[in-house]
Amino acid sequence: MPQATPVIDINYGAPGYIVNFVLFSALFVFNAVVYIRSRLQAKRFADHCVYLPNENQTQKGYRPSRLGRSCRALSVIFLIWMQCSLIITFLSNYQHYWPYSPGKGEENKHVTWDSFTRAFLLPWITTFLLLVGLRRHHSSLAIFYMCPCSLERATHVKVHSSIEDENGNRQDFEDVVPVSITARNLRMIEWQLLRYVYCSSKDAFTSDPQYDNDDDEGMKVERDITGVWANEMHRKGGVSSEMASVMLDGPQGRNEITVHIPSILEGCVTEFFSFFYIYQFFAVTLSFYWDYVSVGLMMSLLVLTCGVIKVYTERMQRLKMKEMATLDETILVFRDNQWKSVDSHEACVGDILCLTSKLEDEDAENENHPHHRPLLTADCILISGSCVVDESLLTGETMPIQKFAVSEDKRVRIPDSAEHKKHFLFAGTCLLHAGGADQTELPDHVSEGGLAIVTHVGPRSTRGILLRTLLFGSSTRLHIVAEAQFVLALLVFIAFWDFLAVNLNYEFNLSSVLAATFMLISMVSLLLSVAVQGSQLASAQRLNRKKPAKETREQEEGEQASADETIQIYVRDVDRMALAGKIDLMCFDKTGTITKTGLDLIGFLPASNKSETRASWEELHPLEGYVAGGEELDELLAAALALTHTVSRLGKQLIGHQVELRMVEAAEQLGWKYEEGMKAANEWTIVKQWTFDHQTMTMSVLTAKERGDEKKNLVFVKGSFEAVSTRCSPKLDDKWRRAVELHSKRGCYIIAIACKNVDDDQILTISRQQAESSLTFLGLIAFRNEPKVDSADCISQMQHGGVECVMVTGDSALTGVAVAKTVGIIPEDHFVFVGKLDDKKNLSWTQVVSEERKPAGEKDAESGRAAESARDGEKTREEGKRDDERDESSMKTSLVVSGDVFEHLLNNGSMGEFLHCRKSCRVRGRSTCECPRIRVFGRMTPHQKVQVVREFANNMRTVGMCGDGGNDSGALRSAHAGLALSGRAEASVAAPFSTDSDSLAALTLLLREGRASLCTSFAAYRFLIVRGIVWTQAKNIMFLIAGLYLPPLGYLYLDLVSTSLFLWAISLSKPSSRLSPRIPEGSLLGPQNVISATISVLLYLSILGILLAVLFTRSWFKPFQSGDALYKWQTRSDNYESPLFFIWAIWFTVDLAIVYSNGHLYRLPWWKNMALIVVSVLMATPILLLLLLNGTDYNCAFKINCDMITYFKISSSPVNKILFPYERIGGNEWYAPSENTFYSHNFKVVFLVVLGLGSLFHAVVYSKVILGPVVQDWIPNRLKWNDSSAQILFELMSLKFHHVYSLLQTSLFSCFFKFGGKVPMQREDQDMQPMTKSSYSNE
């Protein structure tokens, strides 16, 4: 007999391994030398690191070195060798041929499996550790192999900056940027779209280098924008071509915003070079080595597909951002004493720009002509003429806006100031009309236009600053990413004990180590990276989808189509979809949001009325009475109505402020005829205009009237009653103040009118201050802004849905109160108190008395107590008096503040106690709270609106903002979810969400989709987590029983097909048809997520135990025993046990997907998710057939109810031609303990009954316990386990102790109340807890 070839076992002492260990050690030492050398050199150069306090930025200089290049090249070669050795080991293991030693061929074929495993483990673990280390320190990787040097000699600069965005969030940025040299030998870097030029005086790169030499004027970037500077530039003739060349090559740069669009390859490298994808690489490579090739390939394909889709989605968003940033127009600038047409990218600060929308050439009507309604390409200040612009793309403001020339003074003009905006034209806005400039100053071919001076270009423009905020500002999103790390840590902890259990049973051999490792990989699904985002993308796509309003039968009958069918919402920031589902407080603008966009002029209160009776001076004289001829309006009041405006006409459309538009329209109804230009009407001519001033709150015109020989000059002034009354002489009677308050309470917007005679010799010299002094009062004009038809209903839906509603308006507080009561923001039975400051800044609360409710008789005591409540900030507990003995009517109080009171409370640090329920009202739900708190903010500036949003967010609220753009754009971006109404259903910097609808139904639709997205995200995540835990424990049981495995096709069906399809189907759950009265849970560690997952895990494992117990007691059952090694897993599925595990696994996967898709309050029921139904049927039907049938080819392909003869027969099946060798069905060896593995009929019945009862029990427990009052109400309210306490647990586990105290203090507020403690704020609705400030992250 020939002698048998001995089996060779190669360990780590072999020469090949020794060589690799030596190479790795040498490379490690080499890298250590480079690192130590770099650290020593950094200490030698004092100017290597420079901190710029003004820019809050640190810069470090580096340049390449030969030693570093050599070390990097060797490191890359070694890493490539690790990957090559992995591939070689894979292929060699499949061929059973050892490739690393030059022995005889026959000897290399008899190397043990452990030897191949050692060869696999070395590069596998090394690669994993190297990738983790590189990812952990990727920011320093670019300069690791460079040597430190001074910034003056550096070729690369490491920049670290800390930036606070407009939301008040601070974020750190760090990157390495190359140094470039311009044509003028300027050394500069580009950081977050801005150019930084090396300045020798600062020995650093700065975005605004300062030079004392006038010749370097072109190097200045920031300057004070004043009327004097603008007009001086005009007189100097703007910027010369030579100076423009200097500026374009200097720190200003070209007038463009360069948004970097990474290539698909670059985006994929960035996406896949993350910890989660490194883990996936770790898992997939193990699959290949474990002869799990098909699953490895399919999982690789799935992971790559998901990653590429995510990269593509982000790339499309980036392209959309680039499209928003790109402005390519031809502009007219005055350079070298002549007008030139230049590309807009060449505009420079100081250029004189010709603004025109009307030309005299034949191309004027061509829409492709560069001057046909062009987009402005730079920020500029108007110096001559006037303009009308459309700012909807920038601010969301849908109405055209007028711009006026700046006066020549030294006041610094700030573009984002409400007072100065009227002089600035912003990049990205559409020029509708320009005119009024001197014709001699315009180009010859321009018949009408205006002149402006460029003030900011490129990324320094207002548009550029907003885009930089979007690109580099902190991203507001749920804290699910951080919580997921805690969940993953918990899974690793469970997996560790499973790993120990398996290996202790198999004595820690290489087979058991890899088998246990492969088992643990199933604990953390590779699909977790897309589980959360999938539902958000699905919701965003439903909102983005264009929904034309089709003429249905119901519409023909006069019924209105539902919001879901007609409203389109553009989602700019997908990550905020889930945040929209957590909103518990909604801030509303008034005009254009709750009310209609336009105002209606409803009447006058003329001062010429001589009656002294109360009924007479309070009576409003309606406009219709004057139009019909029943009354005659006072001549001067009528002239003021017609002339006190800045309205212009664009074609047939009047352009201007809503108040002035209604005044002009009313004047036309009264018979006034305007000439072209709107500067003259009837016998009157406007000589001079002073536009509205936000400081004086007035607007005035100087007019002249000529009738024959009669000529007189009058100044007409309009403005707020407070501003006009203080300028009148003699002092007005107090009855006018009472009249203003009366009509404001009725929801009217009141302006006062006054006039003054001016002598002829004063016309040219009179100043605004002189013109607006010693006025004669003419009367009041009343306007009303009616609420939209559906505003009250939509606000009622939101309040029913647990969302508290407040109004934040720029109008007067009393007008806001009237509208708030009309739409239900302030309940009708509430006492309303408005805060006022006296001259000494003392705050007092005055009751707003309506005609329907007056504090008389028995009401006096109640209103007195309510006022005391407002002053003290909370109800005073009476000694020994029970809560239920208190008079509830005394607590029904709403507070109203104006901008000055808001600032006062904010500066005193007492704002928080006026924003929240104090638990004294004992009413369930914030939206129905009756405690004294602020529900209306009036006279709020745009900045104060942002502050209101921040203040609520800082007090643990998830805040939404709804407005119509314009002054609301800052608050819309600051809120967790901001919706701009009546804007454009396309990308806009105005808000994260925008719609072209003007109905608040769009807001309720967004909230419903947000809640559905949030619940679906948690359901998908919980589905993968529970399935991973249950299946891993099942695998552990299989190993402990007898080293059992599923058949190869079983793994493909279970791990690849079913999980992916169910995850996709779950994400397609649609929102419920109405807002639920409870806000969904917002934490992975909340009671619903934790308890439901725990019950599911225990139930499924209990069902498995019952089935195994039933199986083991059957008389025909024979336990499986195998003498093969554990790594020969394909031989360990011919038995009775493995089919049971497989059928049970498919059952619990289907059951889990259906149960977790329970619609409950936020989503439609699972049976309305057609995708889920189809997938469930497709997945369950084949498995049901496997259980019921016996001995078919189909059964033997899955080794379920199979017999030996059929198994041998199907080995010749043509299906095997497309399968890998280990996956092929059939064979010539049968490993089962008997000739077949048929289940008896009785066992099949018991099997189905147990599974059916398990599904029924799970559905009942989930619907009655998890979604019932126990988990939804009792646990959060009684046990205080809610989003806040879950966040405390997370903070404790994360060791963030500086957050724990404030969170713990908040959660214990209710306990303090039981002992009579006074606290500034209460959490009152524990069943719908909002997120804390730290429960959403700015990442």
mmCIF file of C-alpha atoms in Angstrom, residues 755-900:
data_model
loop_
_atom_site.group_PDB
_atom_site.id
_atom_site.type_symbol
_atom_site.label_atom_id
_atom_site.label_comp_id
_atom_site.label_asym_id
_atom_site.label_seq_id
_atom_site.Cartn_x
_atom_site.Cartn_y
_atom_site.Cartn_z
ATOM 1 C CA CYS A 755 -50.102 117.007 8.387
ATOM 2 C CA LYS A 756 -48.144 120.237 8.517
ATOM 3 C CA ASN A 757 -48.023 123.397 6.400
ATOM 4 C CA VAL A 758 -44.641 124.249 4.838
ATOM 5 C CA ASP A 759 -43.604 127.609 3.432
ATOM 6 C CA ASP A 760 -42.243 127.868 -0.118
ATOM 7 C CA ASP A 761 -38.770 128.839 1.029
ATOM 8 C CA GLN A 762 -38.531 125.667 3.170
ATOM 9 C CA ILE A 763 -39.277 123.154 0.432
ATOM 10 C CA LEU A 764 -35.651 122.596 -0.591
ATOM 11 C CA THR A 765 -34.089 122.802 2.857
ATOM 12 C CA ILE A 766 -36.561 121.181 5.216
ATOM 13 C CA SER A 767 -35.245 118.081 6.982
ATOM 14 C CA ARG A 768 -37.240 115.012 7.915
ATOM 15 C CA GLN A 769 -37.031 115.854 11.595
ATOM 16 C CA GLN A 770 -38.452 119.321 10.918
ATOM 17 C CA ALA A 771 -41.122 117.974 8.615
ATOM 18 C CA GLU A 772 -42.368 115.471 11.183
ATOM 19 C CA SER A 773 -42.697 117.900 14.096
ATOM 20 C CA SER A 774 -45.583 120.120 15.313
ATOM 21 C CA LEU A 775 -48.127 118.149 13.297
ATOM 22 C CA THR A 776 -51.873 118.585 13.049
ATOM 23 C CA PHE A 777 -53.753 115.365 13.680
ATOM 24 C CA LEU A 778 -56.088 114.312 10.839
ATOM 25 C CA GLY A 779 -57.444 110.991 12.072
ATOM 26 C CA LEU A 780 -57.074 107.235 11.982
ATOM 27 C CA ILE A 781 -57.325 104.686 9.189
ATOM 28 C CA ALA A 782 -58.372 101.141 10.092
ATOM 29 C CA PHE A 783 -57.377 97.999 8.235
ATOM 30 C CA ARG A 784 -58.329 94.432 8.898
ATOM 31 C CA ASN A 785 -56.494 91.240 8.030
ATOM 32 C CA GLU A 786 -59.067 88.429 7.943
ATOM 33 C CA PRO A 787 -58.035 84.884 8.896
ATOM 34 C CA LYS A 788 -57.899 82.271 6.167
ATOM 35 C CA VAL A 789 -60.916 80.033 5.851
ATOM 36 C CA ASP A 790 -59.180 76.933 7.228
ATOM 37 C CA SER A 791 -56.830 78.526 9.772
ATOM 38 C CA ALA A 792 -59.034 77.936 12.810
ATOM 39 C CA ASP A 793 -59.739 74.340 11.794
ATOM 40 C CA CYS A 794 -56.065 73.502 11.160
ATOM 41 C CA ILE A 795 -54.953 75.076 14.447
ATOM 42 C CA SER A 796 -57.692 73.128 16.227
ATOM 43 C CA GLN A 797 -56.384 69.922 14.615
ATOM 44 C CA MET A 798 -52.868 70.684 15.839
ATOM 45 C CA GLN A 799 -54.049 71.447 19.358
ATOM 46 C CA HIS A 800 -56.030 68.216 19.330
ATOM 47 C CA GLY A 801 -52.809 66.582 18.184
ATOM 48 C CA GLY A 802 -50.959 67.740 21.292
ATOM 49 C CA VAL A 803 -49.182 70.669 19.641
ATOM 50 C CA GLU A 804 -49.184 73.932 21.538
ATOM 51 C CA CYS A 805 -49.701 76.959 19.278
ATOM 52 C CA VAL A 806 -48.332 80.467 19.827
ATOM 53 C CA MET A 807 -48.322 83.540 17.613
ATOM 54 C CA VAL A 808 -45.161 85.505 16.865
ATOM 55 C CA THR A 809 -46.031 88.566 14.806
ATOM 56 C CA GLY A 810 -44.632 91.910 13.852
ATOM 57 C CA ASP A 811 -48.065 93.527 14.223
ATOM 58 C CA SER A 812 -49.345 95.075 17.425
ATOM 59 C CA ALA A 813 -49.988 92.802 20.369
ATOM 60 C CA LEU A 814 -53.672 93.744 20.570
ATOM 61 C CA THR A 815 -54.236 92.935 16.903
ATOM 62 C CA GLY A 816 -52.514 89.624 17.484
ATOM 63 C CA VAL A 817 -54.814 88.940 20.451
ATOM 64 C CA ALA A 818 -57.916 89.486 18.311
ATOM 65 C CA VAL A 819 -56.714 87.114 15.597
ATOM 66 C CA ALA A 820 -55.452 84.587 18.152
ATOM 67 C CA LYS A 821 -58.881 84.467 19.773
ATOM 68 C CA THR A 822 -60.562 84.104 16.392
ATOM 69 C CA VAL A 823 -58.504 81.062 15.394
ATOM 70 C CA GLY A 824 -58.325 79.496 18.850
ATOM 71 C CA ILE A 825 -54.728 80.144 19.887
ATOM 72 C CA ILE A 826 -56.198 81.991 22.869
ATOM 73 C CA PRO A 827 -59.366 80.289 24.155
ATOM 74 C CA GLU A 828 -62.396 82.549 24.275
ATOM 75 C CA ASP A 829 -62.911 82.034 28.023
ATOM 76 C CA HIS A 830 -59.385 83.141 28.945
ATOM 77 C CA PHE A 831 -58.480 86.355 30.658
ATOM 78 C CA VAL A 832 -55.846 88.120 28.552
ATOM 79 C CA PHE A 833 -53.138 90.282 30.100
ATOM 80 C CA VAL A 834 -50.614 92.299 28.150
ATOM 81 C CA GLY A 835 -47.225 93.117 29.645
ATOM 82 C CA LYS A 836 -46.114 96.747 29.706
ATOM 83 C CA LEU A 837 -42.964 98.525 30.867
ATOM 84 C CA ASP A 838 -43.043 101.901 32.556
ATOM 85 C CA ASP A 839 -40.336 104.544 32.345
ATOM 86 C CA LYS A 840 -38.351 102.772 35.077
ATOM 87 C CA LYS A 841 -38.506 99.430 33.214
ATOM 88 C CA ASN A 842 -40.896 97.963 35.766
ATOM 89 C CA LEU A 843 -43.125 95.280 34.309
ATOM 90 C CA SER A 844 -46.870 95.360 34.923
ATOM 91 C CA TRP A 845 -49.718 93.308 33.497
ATOM 92 C CA THR A 846 -52.862 95.016 32.219
ATOM 93 C CA GLN A 847 -56.012 93.135 31.337
ATOM 94 C CA VAL A 848 -57.211 93.332 27.747
ATOM 95 C CA VAL A 849 -60.930 93.959 28.111
ATOM 96 C CA SER A 850 -63.182 93.022 25.220
ATOM 97 C CA GLU A 851 -66.734 94.214 24.782
ATOM 98 C CA GLU A 852 -68.005 90.696 25.354
ATOM 99 C CA ARG A 853 -66.209 90.310 28.668
ATOM 100 C CA LYS A 854 -65.575 93.033 31.221
ATOM 101 C CA PRO A 855 -64.152 92.688 34.742
ATOM 102 C CA ALA A 856 -67.327 93.852 36.464
ATOM 103 C CA GLY A 857 -69.222 92.474 39.452
ATOM 104 C CA GLU A 858 -68.350 88.932 40.307
ATOM 105 C CA LYS A 859 -65.627 88.874 37.618
ATOM 106 C CA ASP A 860 -63.469 91.419 39.431
ATOM 107 C CA ALA A 861 -62.071 88.950 41.917
ATOM 108 C CA GLU A 862 -61.280 86.435 39.231
ATOM 109 C CA SER A 863 -59.494 88.927 37.001
ATOM 110 C CA GLY A 864 -57.620 90.236 40.004
ATOM 111 C CA ARG A 865 -56.347 86.791 40.849
ATOM 112 C CA ALA A 866 -55.395 86.198 37.229
ATOM 113 C CA ALA A 867 -53.479 89.454 37.143
ATOM 114 C CA GLU A 868 -51.659 88.525 40.333
ATOM 115 C CA SER A 869 -50.842 85.191 38.729
ATOM 116 C CA ALA A 870 -49.367 86.944 35.730
ATOM 117 C CA ARG A 871 -47.298 89.268 37.881
ATOM 118 C CA ASP A 872 -45.913 86.595 40.122
ATOM 119 C CA GLY A 873 -45.212 84.157 37.329
ATOM 120 C CA GLU A 874 -47.065 81.276 39.003
ATOM 121 C CA LYS A 875 -50.042 80.627 41.243
ATOM 122 C CA THR A 876 -49.490 81.076 44.971
ATOM 123 C CA ARG A 877 -50.492 78.004 46.951
ATOM 124 C CA GLU A 878 -52.716 78.781 49.885
ATOM 125 C CA GLU A 879 -51.705 77.175 53.170
ATOM 126 C CA GLY A 880 -53.668 73.999 53.846
ATOM 127 C CA LYS A 881 -55.904 74.396 50.783
ATOM 128 C CA ARG A 882 -56.356 71.454 48.458
ATOM 129 C CA ASP A 883 -55.907 71.874 44.725
ATOM 130 C CA ASP A 884 -59.398 70.624 43.937
ATOM 131 C CA GLU A 885 -60.896 73.369 46.154
ATOM 132 C CA ARG A 886 -59.435 76.143 44.025
ATOM 133 C CA ASP A 887 -61.432 78.205 41.594
ATOM 134 C CA GLU A 888 -60.395 77.027 38.147
ATOM 135 C CA SER A 889 -61.703 80.130 36.387
ATOM 136 C CA SER A 890 -58.997 82.188 38.051
ATOM 137 C CA MET A 891 -56.367 80.160 36.215
ATOM 138 C CA LYS A 892 -57.702 80.599 32.685
ATOM 139 C CA THR A 893 -55.195 83.219 31.728
ATOM 140 C CA SER A 894 -53.185 84.007 28.600
ATOM 141 C CA LEU A 895 -50.321 86.468 28.517
ATOM 142 C CA VAL A 896 -49.272 88.751 25.689
ATOM 143 C CA VAL A 897 -45.952 90.548 25.327
ATOM 144 C CA SER A 898 -44.467 92.958 22.834
ATOM 145 C CA GLY A 899 -40.870 93.092 21.689
ATOM 146 C CA ASP A 900 -39.651 95.396 24.460
#
